[in-house]
PDB file of C-alpha atoms in Angstrom:
ATOM      1  CA  LYS A   1       1.142  17.587 -15.864  1.00 68.00           C
ATOM      2  CA  ALA A   2       4.249  15.966 -14.424  1.00 81.00           C
ATOM      3  CA  GLY A   3       3.721  13.399 -11.682  1.00 92.00           C
ATOM      4  CA  VAL A   4       5.385  13.056  -8.345  1.00 96.00           C
ATOM      5  CA  THR A   5       9.136  12.601  -8.656  1.00 96.00           C
ATOM      6  CA  GLN A   6      11.496  11.085  -6.153  1.00 97.00           C
ATOM      7  CA  THR A   7      15.286  11.032  -6.053  1.00 97.00           C
ATOM      8  CA  PRO A   8      17.336   8.992  -5.862  1.00 97.00           C
ATOM      9  CA  ARG A   9      15.535   5.902  -7.096  1.00 96.00           C
ATOM     10  CA  TYR A  10      17.950   3.461  -5.529  1.00 96.00           C
ATOM     11  CA  LEU A  11      20.355   3.817  -2.617  1.00 96.00           C
ATOM     12  CA  ILE A  12      22.678   1.496  -0.745  1.00 97.00           C
ATOM     13  CA  LYS A  13      23.917   2.601   2.651  1.00 97.00           C
ATOM     14  CA  THR A  14      25.769   1.084   5.570  1.00 97.00           C
ATOM     15  CA  ARG A  15      24.447   0.700   9.095  1.00 97.00           C
ATOM     16  CA  GLY A  16      24.989   3.844  11.144  1.00 97.00           C
ATOM     17  CA  GLN A  17      25.056   6.222   8.172  1.00 97.00           C
ATOM     18  CA  GLN A  18      22.354   8.721   7.423  1.00 98.00           C
ATOM     19  CA  VAL A  19      20.381   9.297   4.279  1.00 98.00           C
ATOM     20  CA  THR A  20      18.275  12.077   2.718  1.00 98.00           C
ATOM     21  CA  LEU A  21      15.525  11.376   0.203  1.00 98.00           C
ATOM     22  CA  SER A  22      13.800  13.996  -1.914  1.00 98.00           C
ATOM     23  CA  CYS A  23      10.265  14.325  -3.246  1.00 98.00           C
ATOM     24  CA  SER A  24       8.805  16.866  -5.662  1.00 98.00           C
ATOM     25  CA  PRO A  25       5.011  16.920  -5.666  1.00 96.00           C
ATOM     26  CA  ILE A  26       2.656  17.491  -8.544  1.00 95.00           C
ATOM     27  CA  SER A  27       2.536  21.171  -9.422  1.00 94.00           C
ATOM     28  CA  GLY A  28      -0.054  22.912  -7.235  1.00 91.00           C
ATOM     29  CA  HIS A  29      -0.169  20.160  -4.641  1.00 91.00           C
ATOM     30  CA  ARG A  30       0.691  21.517  -1.210  1.00 90.00           C
ATOM     31  CA  SER A  31       0.586  18.364   0.893  1.00 90.00           C
ATOM     32  CA  VAL A  32       3.336  15.740   0.832  1.00 93.00           C
ATOM     33  CA  SER A  33       3.115  12.498   2.785  1.00 93.00           C
ATOM     34  CA  TRP A  34       5.817   9.878   3.260  1.00 96.00           C
ATOM     35  CA  TYR A  35       5.345   6.109   3.604  1.00 95.00           C
ATOM     36  CA  GLN A  36       7.594   3.158   4.245  1.00 96.00           C
ATOM     37  CA  GLN A  37       6.712  -0.063   2.404  1.00 94.00           C
ATOM     38  CA  THR A  38       8.131  -3.429   3.449  1.00 93.00           C
ATOM     39  CA  PRO A  39       6.966  -6.951   2.572  1.00 87.00           C
ATOM     40  CA  GLY A  40       6.057  -7.699   6.180  1.00 85.00           C
ATOM     41  CA  GLN A  41       4.384  -4.468   7.270  1.00 88.00           C
ATOM     42  CA  GLY A  42       2.986  -3.149   4.030  1.00 89.00           C
ATOM     43  CA  LEU A  43       2.623   0.606   3.576  1.00 92.00           C
ATOM     44  CA  GLN A  44       3.061   2.532   6.794  1.00 93.00           C
ATOM     45  CA  PHE A  45       2.580   6.249   7.227  1.00 91.00           C
ATOM     46  CA  LEU A  46       5.624   8.250   8.317  1.00 95.00           C
ATOM     47  CA  PHE A  47       4.537  11.890   8.280  1.00 92.00           C
ATOM     48  CA  GLU A  48       2.752  14.533   6.316  1.00 91.00           C
ATOM     49  CA  TYR A  49       3.808  18.068   5.540  1.00 92.00           C
ATOM     50  CA  PHE A  50       1.574  20.931   4.509  1.00 89.00           C
ATOM     51  CA  SER A  51       2.700  24.521   4.036  1.00 88.00           C
ATOM     52  CA  GLU A  52       6.122  23.698   5.432  1.00 92.00           C
ATOM     53  CA  THR A  53       4.683  22.361   8.659  1.00 92.00           C
ATOM     54  CA  GLN A  54       4.491  18.748   9.824  1.00 91.00           C
ATOM     55  CA  ARG A  55       0.798  18.116  10.169  1.00 86.00           C
ATOM     56  CA  ASN A  56       0.647  14.419  11.055  1.00 85.00           C
ATOM     57  CA  LYS A  57       3.146  11.875  12.250  1.00 88.00           C
ATOM     58  CA  GLY A  58       3.052   8.070  12.304  1.00 89.00           C
ATOM     59  CA  ASN A  59       4.629   5.763  14.846  1.00 89.00           C
ATOM     60  CA  PHE A  60       8.249   5.852  13.776  1.00 94.00           C
ATOM     61  CA  PRO A  61      11.277   6.677  15.899  1.00 96.00           C
ATOM     62  CA  GLY A  62      12.835  10.134  15.971  1.00 95.00           C
ATOM     63  CA  ARG A  63      15.580   8.954  13.611  1.00 97.00           C
ATOM     64  CA  PHE A  64      13.042   9.578  10.864  1.00 98.00           C
ATOM     65  CA  SER A  65      12.497  13.262  10.164  1.00 97.00           C
ATOM     66  CA  GLY A  66      11.451  15.448   7.297  1.00 97.00           C
ATOM     67  CA  ARG A  67      10.871  18.953   6.114  1.00 97.00           C
ATOM     68  CA  GLN A  68       9.077  20.825   3.395  1.00 97.00           C
ATOM     69  CA  PHE A  69      10.236  23.853   1.482  1.00 97.00           C
ATOM     70  CA  SER A  70       8.288  26.853   0.322  1.00 95.00           C
ATOM     71  CA  ASN A  71       7.921  25.325  -3.179  1.00 94.00           C
ATOM     72  CA  SER A  72       6.279  22.264  -1.543  1.00 95.00           C
ATOM     73  CA  ARG A  73       9.239  20.004  -2.286  1.00 97.00           C
ATOM     74  CA  SER A  74       9.976  17.718   0.656  1.00 98.00           C
ATOM     75  CA  GLU A  75      12.917  15.825   2.025  1.00 98.00           C
ATOM     76  CA  MET A  76      13.022  12.905   4.386  1.00 98.00           C
ATOM     77  CA  ASN A  77      16.061  12.114   6.559  1.00 98.00           C
ATOM     78  CA  VAL A  78      16.899   8.903   8.326  1.00 98.00           C
ATOM     79  CA  SER A  79      19.807   9.027  10.744  1.00 95.00           C
ATOM     80  CA  THR A  80      21.787   6.161  12.223  1.00 96.00           C
ATOM     81  CA  LEU A  81      20.503   3.655   9.716  1.00 97.00           C
ATOM     82  CA  GLU A  82      19.584   0.177  10.825  1.00 97.00           C
ATOM     83  CA  LEU A  83      19.156  -2.987   8.756  1.00 97.00           C
ATOM     84  CA  GLY A  84      15.444  -2.856   9.346  1.00 96.00           C
ATOM     85  CA  ASP A  85      15.234   0.485   7.555  1.00 97.00           C
ATOM     86  CA  SER A  86      15.695  -1.302   4.242  1.00 97.00           C
ATOM     87  CA  ALA A  87      12.454  -0.584   2.405  1.00 97.00           C
ATOM     88  CA  LEU A  88      10.745   1.240  -0.422  1.00 96.00           C
ATOM     89  CA  TYR A  89      10.099   4.837   0.612  1.00 97.00           C
ATOM     90  CA  LEU A  90       7.159   6.396  -1.143  1.00 96.00           C
ATOM     91  CA  CYS A  91       6.011   9.939  -1.103  1.00 96.00           C
ATOM     92  CA  ALA A  92       2.572  11.062  -2.148  1.00 93.00           C
ATOM     93  CA  SER A  93       1.164  14.479  -2.890  1.00 92.00           C
ATOM     94  CA  SER A  94      -2.367  15.741  -2.780  1.00 88.00           C
ATOM     95  CA  LEU A  95      -4.256  18.900  -3.604  1.00 84.00           C
ATOM     96  CA  VAL A  96      -5.562  20.194  -0.308  1.00 71.00           C
ATOM     97  CA  PRO A  97      -8.302  22.741  -0.565  1.00 45.00           C
ATOM     98  CA  SER A  98      -8.020  25.203   2.257  1.00 38.00           C
ATOM     99  CA  GLY A  99      -6.192  22.819   4.565  1.00 37.00           C
ATOM    100  CA  GLY A 100      -8.836  20.109   4.395  1.00 48.00           C
ATOM    101  CA  PRO A 101      -8.152  16.406   4.881  1.00 50.00           C
ATOM    102  CA  THR A 102      -5.708  14.836   2.455  1.00 48.00           C
ATOM    103  CA  TYR A 103      -7.635  12.604   0.097  1.00 72.00           C
ATOM    104  CA  GLU A 104      -6.642  11.238  -3.293  1.00 80.00           C
ATOM    105  CA  GLN A 105      -2.950  11.027  -2.777  1.00 86.00           C
ATOM    106  CA  TYR A 106      -0.778  10.514  -5.865  1.00 90.00           C
ATOM    107  CA  PHE A 107       2.343   8.478  -5.370  1.00 93.00           C
ATOM    108  CA  GLY A 108       5.852   8.855  -6.687  1.00 95.00           C
ATOM    109  CA  PRO A 109       7.902   5.872  -7.935  1.00 94.00           C
ATOM    110  CA  GLY A 110       9.671   5.513  -4.613  1.00 96.00           C
ATOM    111  CA  THR A 111      13.243   5.268  -3.421  1.00 97.00           C
ATOM    112  CA  ARG A 112      14.497   1.751  -2.786  1.00 96.00           C
ATOM    113  CA  LEU A 113      16.836   1.923   0.230  1.00 98.00           C
ATOM    114  CA  THR A 114      19.061  -0.991   1.092  1.00 97.00           C
ATOM    115  CA  VAL A 115      20.978  -0.910   4.350  1.00 97.00           C
ATOM    116  CA  THR A 116      23.914  -3.329   4.651  1.00 97.00           C
TER     117      THR A 116
ATOM    118  CA  GLU B   1      -6.952   1.909  16.663  1.00 80.00           C
ATOM    119  CA  ASP B   2      -7.759   2.462  12.999  1.00 84.00           C
ATOM    120  CA  LYS B   3      -7.142  -0.575  10.831  1.00 91.00           C
ATOM    121  CA  VAL B   4      -7.765  -2.046   7.384  1.00 95.00           C
ATOM    122  CA  VAL B   5      -7.865  -5.770   6.586  1.00 96.00           C
ATOM    123  CA  GLN B   6      -7.827  -7.077   3.053  1.00 97.00           C
ATOM    124  CA  SER B   7      -8.660 -10.548   1.810  1.00 97.00           C
ATOM    125  CA  PRO B   8      -7.579 -12.729   0.266  1.00 97.00           C
ATOM    126  CA  LEU B   9      -3.846 -11.987   0.500  1.00 95.00           C
ATOM    127  CA  SER B  10      -3.256 -13.517  -2.893  1.00 96.00           C
ATOM    128  CA  LEU B  11      -5.346 -14.816  -5.730  1.00 96.00           C
ATOM    129  CA  VAL B  12      -4.568 -16.638  -8.986  1.00 98.00           C
ATOM    130  CA  VAL B  13      -7.108 -16.593 -11.786  1.00 97.00           C
ATOM    131  CA  HIS B  14      -7.233 -17.106 -15.540  1.00 97.00           C
ATOM    132  CA  GLU B  15      -7.893 -14.489 -18.161  1.00 97.00           C
ATOM    133  CA  GLY B  16     -11.614 -13.827 -18.515  1.00 97.00           C
ATOM    134  CA  ASP B  17     -12.422 -14.670 -14.915  1.00 97.00           C
ATOM    135  CA  THR B  18     -14.213 -12.227 -12.609  1.00 97.00           C
ATOM    136  CA  VAL B  19     -12.590 -11.500  -9.251  1.00 98.00           C
ATOM    137  CA  THR B  20     -13.788  -9.832  -6.049  1.00 98.00           C
ATOM    138  CA  LEU B  21     -11.342  -8.309  -3.616  1.00 98.00           C
ATOM    139  CA  ASN B  22     -12.416  -7.535  -0.061  1.00 98.00           C
ATOM    140  CA  CYS B  23     -11.551  -4.737   2.333  1.00 97.00           C
ATOM    141  CA  SER B  24     -12.899  -4.330   5.848  1.00 97.00           C
ATOM    142  CA  TYR B  25     -12.061  -1.416   8.076  1.00 95.00           C
ATOM    143  CA  GLU B  26     -12.344   0.091  11.507  1.00 93.00           C
ATOM    144  CA  VAL B  27     -11.800   3.809  11.707  1.00 88.00           C
ATOM    145  CA  THR B  28     -12.981   6.622  13.939  1.00 84.00           C
ATOM    146  CA  ASN B  29     -15.038   9.195  12.043  1.00 80.00           C
ATOM    147  CA  PHE B  30     -14.996   7.581   8.589  1.00 83.00           C
ATOM    148  CA  ARG B  31     -14.441   9.996   5.744  1.00 82.00           C
ATOM    149  CA  SER B  32     -13.355   7.999   2.702  1.00 86.00           C
ATOM    150  CA  LEU B  33     -11.968   4.729   1.401  1.00 90.00           C
ATOM    151  CA  LEU B  34      -9.515   4.515  -1.479  1.00 91.00           C
ATOM    152  CA  TRP B  35      -8.382   1.735  -3.789  1.00 95.00           C
ATOM    153  CA  TYR B  36      -4.973   1.679  -5.430  1.00 95.00           C
ATOM    154  CA  LYS B  37      -3.253  -0.634  -7.912  1.00 96.00           C
ATOM    155  CA  GLN B  38       0.446  -1.262  -7.423  1.00 95.00           C
ATOM    156  CA  GLU B  39       2.465  -2.975 -10.091  1.00 92.00           C
ATOM    157  CA  LYS B  40       6.229  -2.710  -9.855  1.00 81.00           C
ATOM    158  CA  LYS B  41       6.441   0.788  -8.483  1.00 80.00           C
ATOM    159  CA  ALA B  42       4.141   3.540  -7.339  1.00 87.00           C
ATOM    160  CA  PRO B  43       0.534   2.757  -6.311  1.00 92.00           C
ATOM    161  CA  THR B  44      -1.835   4.284  -8.829  1.00 92.00           C
ATOM    162  CA  PHE B  45      -5.137   5.682  -7.721  1.00 91.00           C
ATOM    163  CA  LEU B  46      -8.276   3.766  -8.793  1.00 94.00           C
ATOM    164  CA  PHE B  47     -11.317   4.939  -6.789  1.00 88.00           C
ATOM    165  CA  MET B  48     -12.335   6.981  -3.811  1.00 88.00           C
ATOM    166  CA  LEU B  49     -15.569   6.126  -2.034  1.00 89.00           C
ATOM    167  CA  THR B  50     -17.217   8.430   0.482  1.00 83.00           C
ATOM    168  CA  SER B  51     -20.509   8.682   2.294  1.00 73.00           C
ATOM    169  CA  SER B  52     -21.939  10.514  -0.711  1.00 68.00           C
ATOM    170  CA  GLY B  53     -20.450   8.173  -3.319  1.00 66.00           C
ATOM    171  CA  ILE B  54     -20.718   4.526  -2.355  1.00 81.00           C
ATOM    172  CA  GLU B  55     -20.399   3.018  -5.819  1.00 86.00           C
ATOM    173  CA  LYS B  56     -17.854   3.718  -8.517  1.00 88.00           C
ATOM    174  CA  LYS B  57     -17.224   2.135 -11.909  1.00 89.00           C
ATOM    175  CA  SER B  58     -14.519   2.514 -14.484  1.00 90.00           C
ATOM    176  CA  GLY B  59     -14.451   0.115 -17.391  1.00 94.00           C
ATOM    177  CA  ARG B  60     -14.072  -3.412 -16.078  1.00 97.00           C
ATOM    178  CA  LEU B  61     -13.423  -2.230 -12.522  1.00 97.00           C
ATOM    179  CA  SER B  62     -16.089  -1.349 -10.027  1.00 96.00           C
ATOM    180  CA  SER B  63     -16.235  -0.819  -6.300  1.00 96.00           C
ATOM    181  CA  ILE B  64     -18.900  -0.474  -3.664  1.00 95.00           C
ATOM    182  CA  LEU B  65     -18.815   0.689  -0.091  1.00 93.00           C
ATOM    183  CA  ASP B  66     -21.014  -0.649   2.668  1.00 91.00           C
ATOM    184  CA  LYS B  67     -20.757   1.899   5.526  1.00 83.00           C
ATOM    185  CA  LYS B  68     -23.078  -0.066   7.724  1.00 86.00           C
ATOM    186  CA  GLU B  69     -21.043  -3.295   7.577  1.00 85.00           C
ATOM    187  CA  LEU B  70     -17.718  -1.424   7.276  1.00 91.00           C
ATOM    188  CA  PHE B  71     -16.396  -3.019   4.130  1.00 93.00           C
ATOM    189  CA  SER B  72     -15.748  -2.422   0.491  1.00 95.00           C
ATOM    190  CA  ILE B  73     -15.270  -4.684  -2.504  1.00 96.00           C
ATOM    191  CA  LEU B  74     -13.369  -4.195  -5.690  1.00 97.00           C
ATOM    192  CA  ASN B  75     -14.679  -6.170  -8.691  1.00 97.00           C
ATOM    193  CA  ILE B  76     -12.720  -6.820 -11.862  1.00 98.00           C
ATOM    194  CA  THR B  77     -14.600  -8.471 -14.691  1.00 97.00           C
ATOM    195  CA  ALA B  78     -13.110 -10.187 -17.736  1.00 97.00           C
ATOM    196  CA  THR B  79      -9.626 -10.093 -16.190  1.00 98.00           C
ATOM    197  CA  GLN B  80      -6.564  -9.588 -18.356  1.00 97.00           C
ATOM    198  CA  THR B  81      -2.893 -10.333 -17.663  1.00 97.00           C
ATOM    199  CA  GLY B  82      -2.362  -6.590 -17.327  1.00 96.00           C
ATOM    200  CA  ASP B  83      -4.571  -6.652 -14.243  1.00 97.00           C
ATOM    201  CA  SER B  84      -1.872  -8.602 -12.373  1.00 97.00           C
ATOM    202  CA  ALA B  85      -0.799  -6.360  -9.494  1.00 97.00           C
ATOM    203  CA  VAL B  86      -1.178  -5.767  -5.801  1.00 96.00           C
ATOM    204  CA  TYR B  87      -4.436  -4.006  -5.007  1.00 98.00           C
ATOM    205  CA  LEU B  88      -4.313  -1.795  -1.941  1.00 97.00           C
ATOM    206  CA  CYS B  89      -7.221  -0.507   0.104  1.00 96.00           C
ATOM    207  CA  ALA B  90      -6.844   2.495   2.372  1.00 93.00           C
ATOM    208  CA  VAL B  91      -9.027   4.587   4.634  1.00 90.00           C
ATOM    209  CA  VAL B  92      -8.459   8.140   5.791  1.00 83.00           C
ATOM    210  CA  GLY B  93      -7.522   7.810   9.452  1.00 78.00           C
ATOM    211  CA  SER B  94      -8.672   9.942  12.312  1.00 74.00           C
ATOM    212  CA  GLN B  95      -5.677  12.288  11.778  1.00 73.00           C
ATOM    213  CA  GLY B  96      -6.220  12.629   8.050  1.00 72.00           C
ATOM    214  CA  ASN B  97      -3.462  10.277   6.948  1.00 79.00           C
ATOM    215  CA  LEU B  98      -4.058   7.136   4.856  1.00 84.00           C
ATOM    216  CA  ILE B  99      -4.105   3.777   6.596  1.00 89.00           C
ATOM    217  CA  PHE B 100      -3.386   0.915   4.205  1.00 93.00           C
ATOM    218  CA  GLY B 101      -4.235  -2.783   4.279  1.00 95.00           C
ATOM    219  CA  LYS B 102      -1.558  -5.321   3.428  1.00 94.00           C
ATOM    220  CA  GLY B 103      -2.941  -5.661  -0.105  1.00 95.00           C
ATOM    221  CA  THR B 104      -4.218  -8.470  -2.315  1.00 97.00           C
ATOM    222  CA  LYS B 105      -1.774  -9.859  -4.849  1.00 96.00           C
ATOM    223  CA  LEU B 106      -3.667 -10.751  -7.991  1.00 98.00           C
ATOM    224  CA  SER B 107      -2.071 -12.951 -10.644  1.00 98.00           C
ATOM    225  CA  VAL B 108      -3.920 -13.395 -13.937  1.00 98.00           C
ATOM    226  CA  LYS B 109      -2.684 -16.342 -15.994  1.00 97.00           C
ATOM    227  CA  PRO B 110      -3.118 -16.404 -19.788  1.00 95.00           C
TER     228      PRO B 110
END
């Protein structure tokens, strides 16, 4: 079974630009969560999508948004990039039985975003 | 506020040593605690501990959960250089998302 895939793997953007990251979950997994990982803050939860609906949201500004498609693939968008947005962005998928809590999340390799 | 604290932040040992990594947590309505291993890229799932499963073992790795004292430990026996990684502890938060600790960076020297 293929794992979680993320594209692109590396990205360099300039302040003020916007960026879209993509995540394809493990086949059959309906929940996709996004995390930002930085050396100082560790792994921080951005949001979770389930059945094309945002189910949970972390404490990030509105510049961070996402969506999920009917095939469970998800995209994350960051607008008006700031230097502090430089990070590893990880997505994780999980098999959610009947909309239960999202345990055992499986992570993709991440997208390394550098903002200059 | 839900939170997870791991200790130590980093650890250097020699091959063959046994190590114990600590994770304490505060969360409303505890459901589960998870351990991950992160090398260069994606965290890989190790264990999940719940109220009904407070001890897990896989090869040289084992973990226990103390729900009364609100902590978990991850033990690695007979360490190998391949065990070098950051070990992450997470709990399922009150909204169902994972809340991670900052991790313990383990370096195993030959």
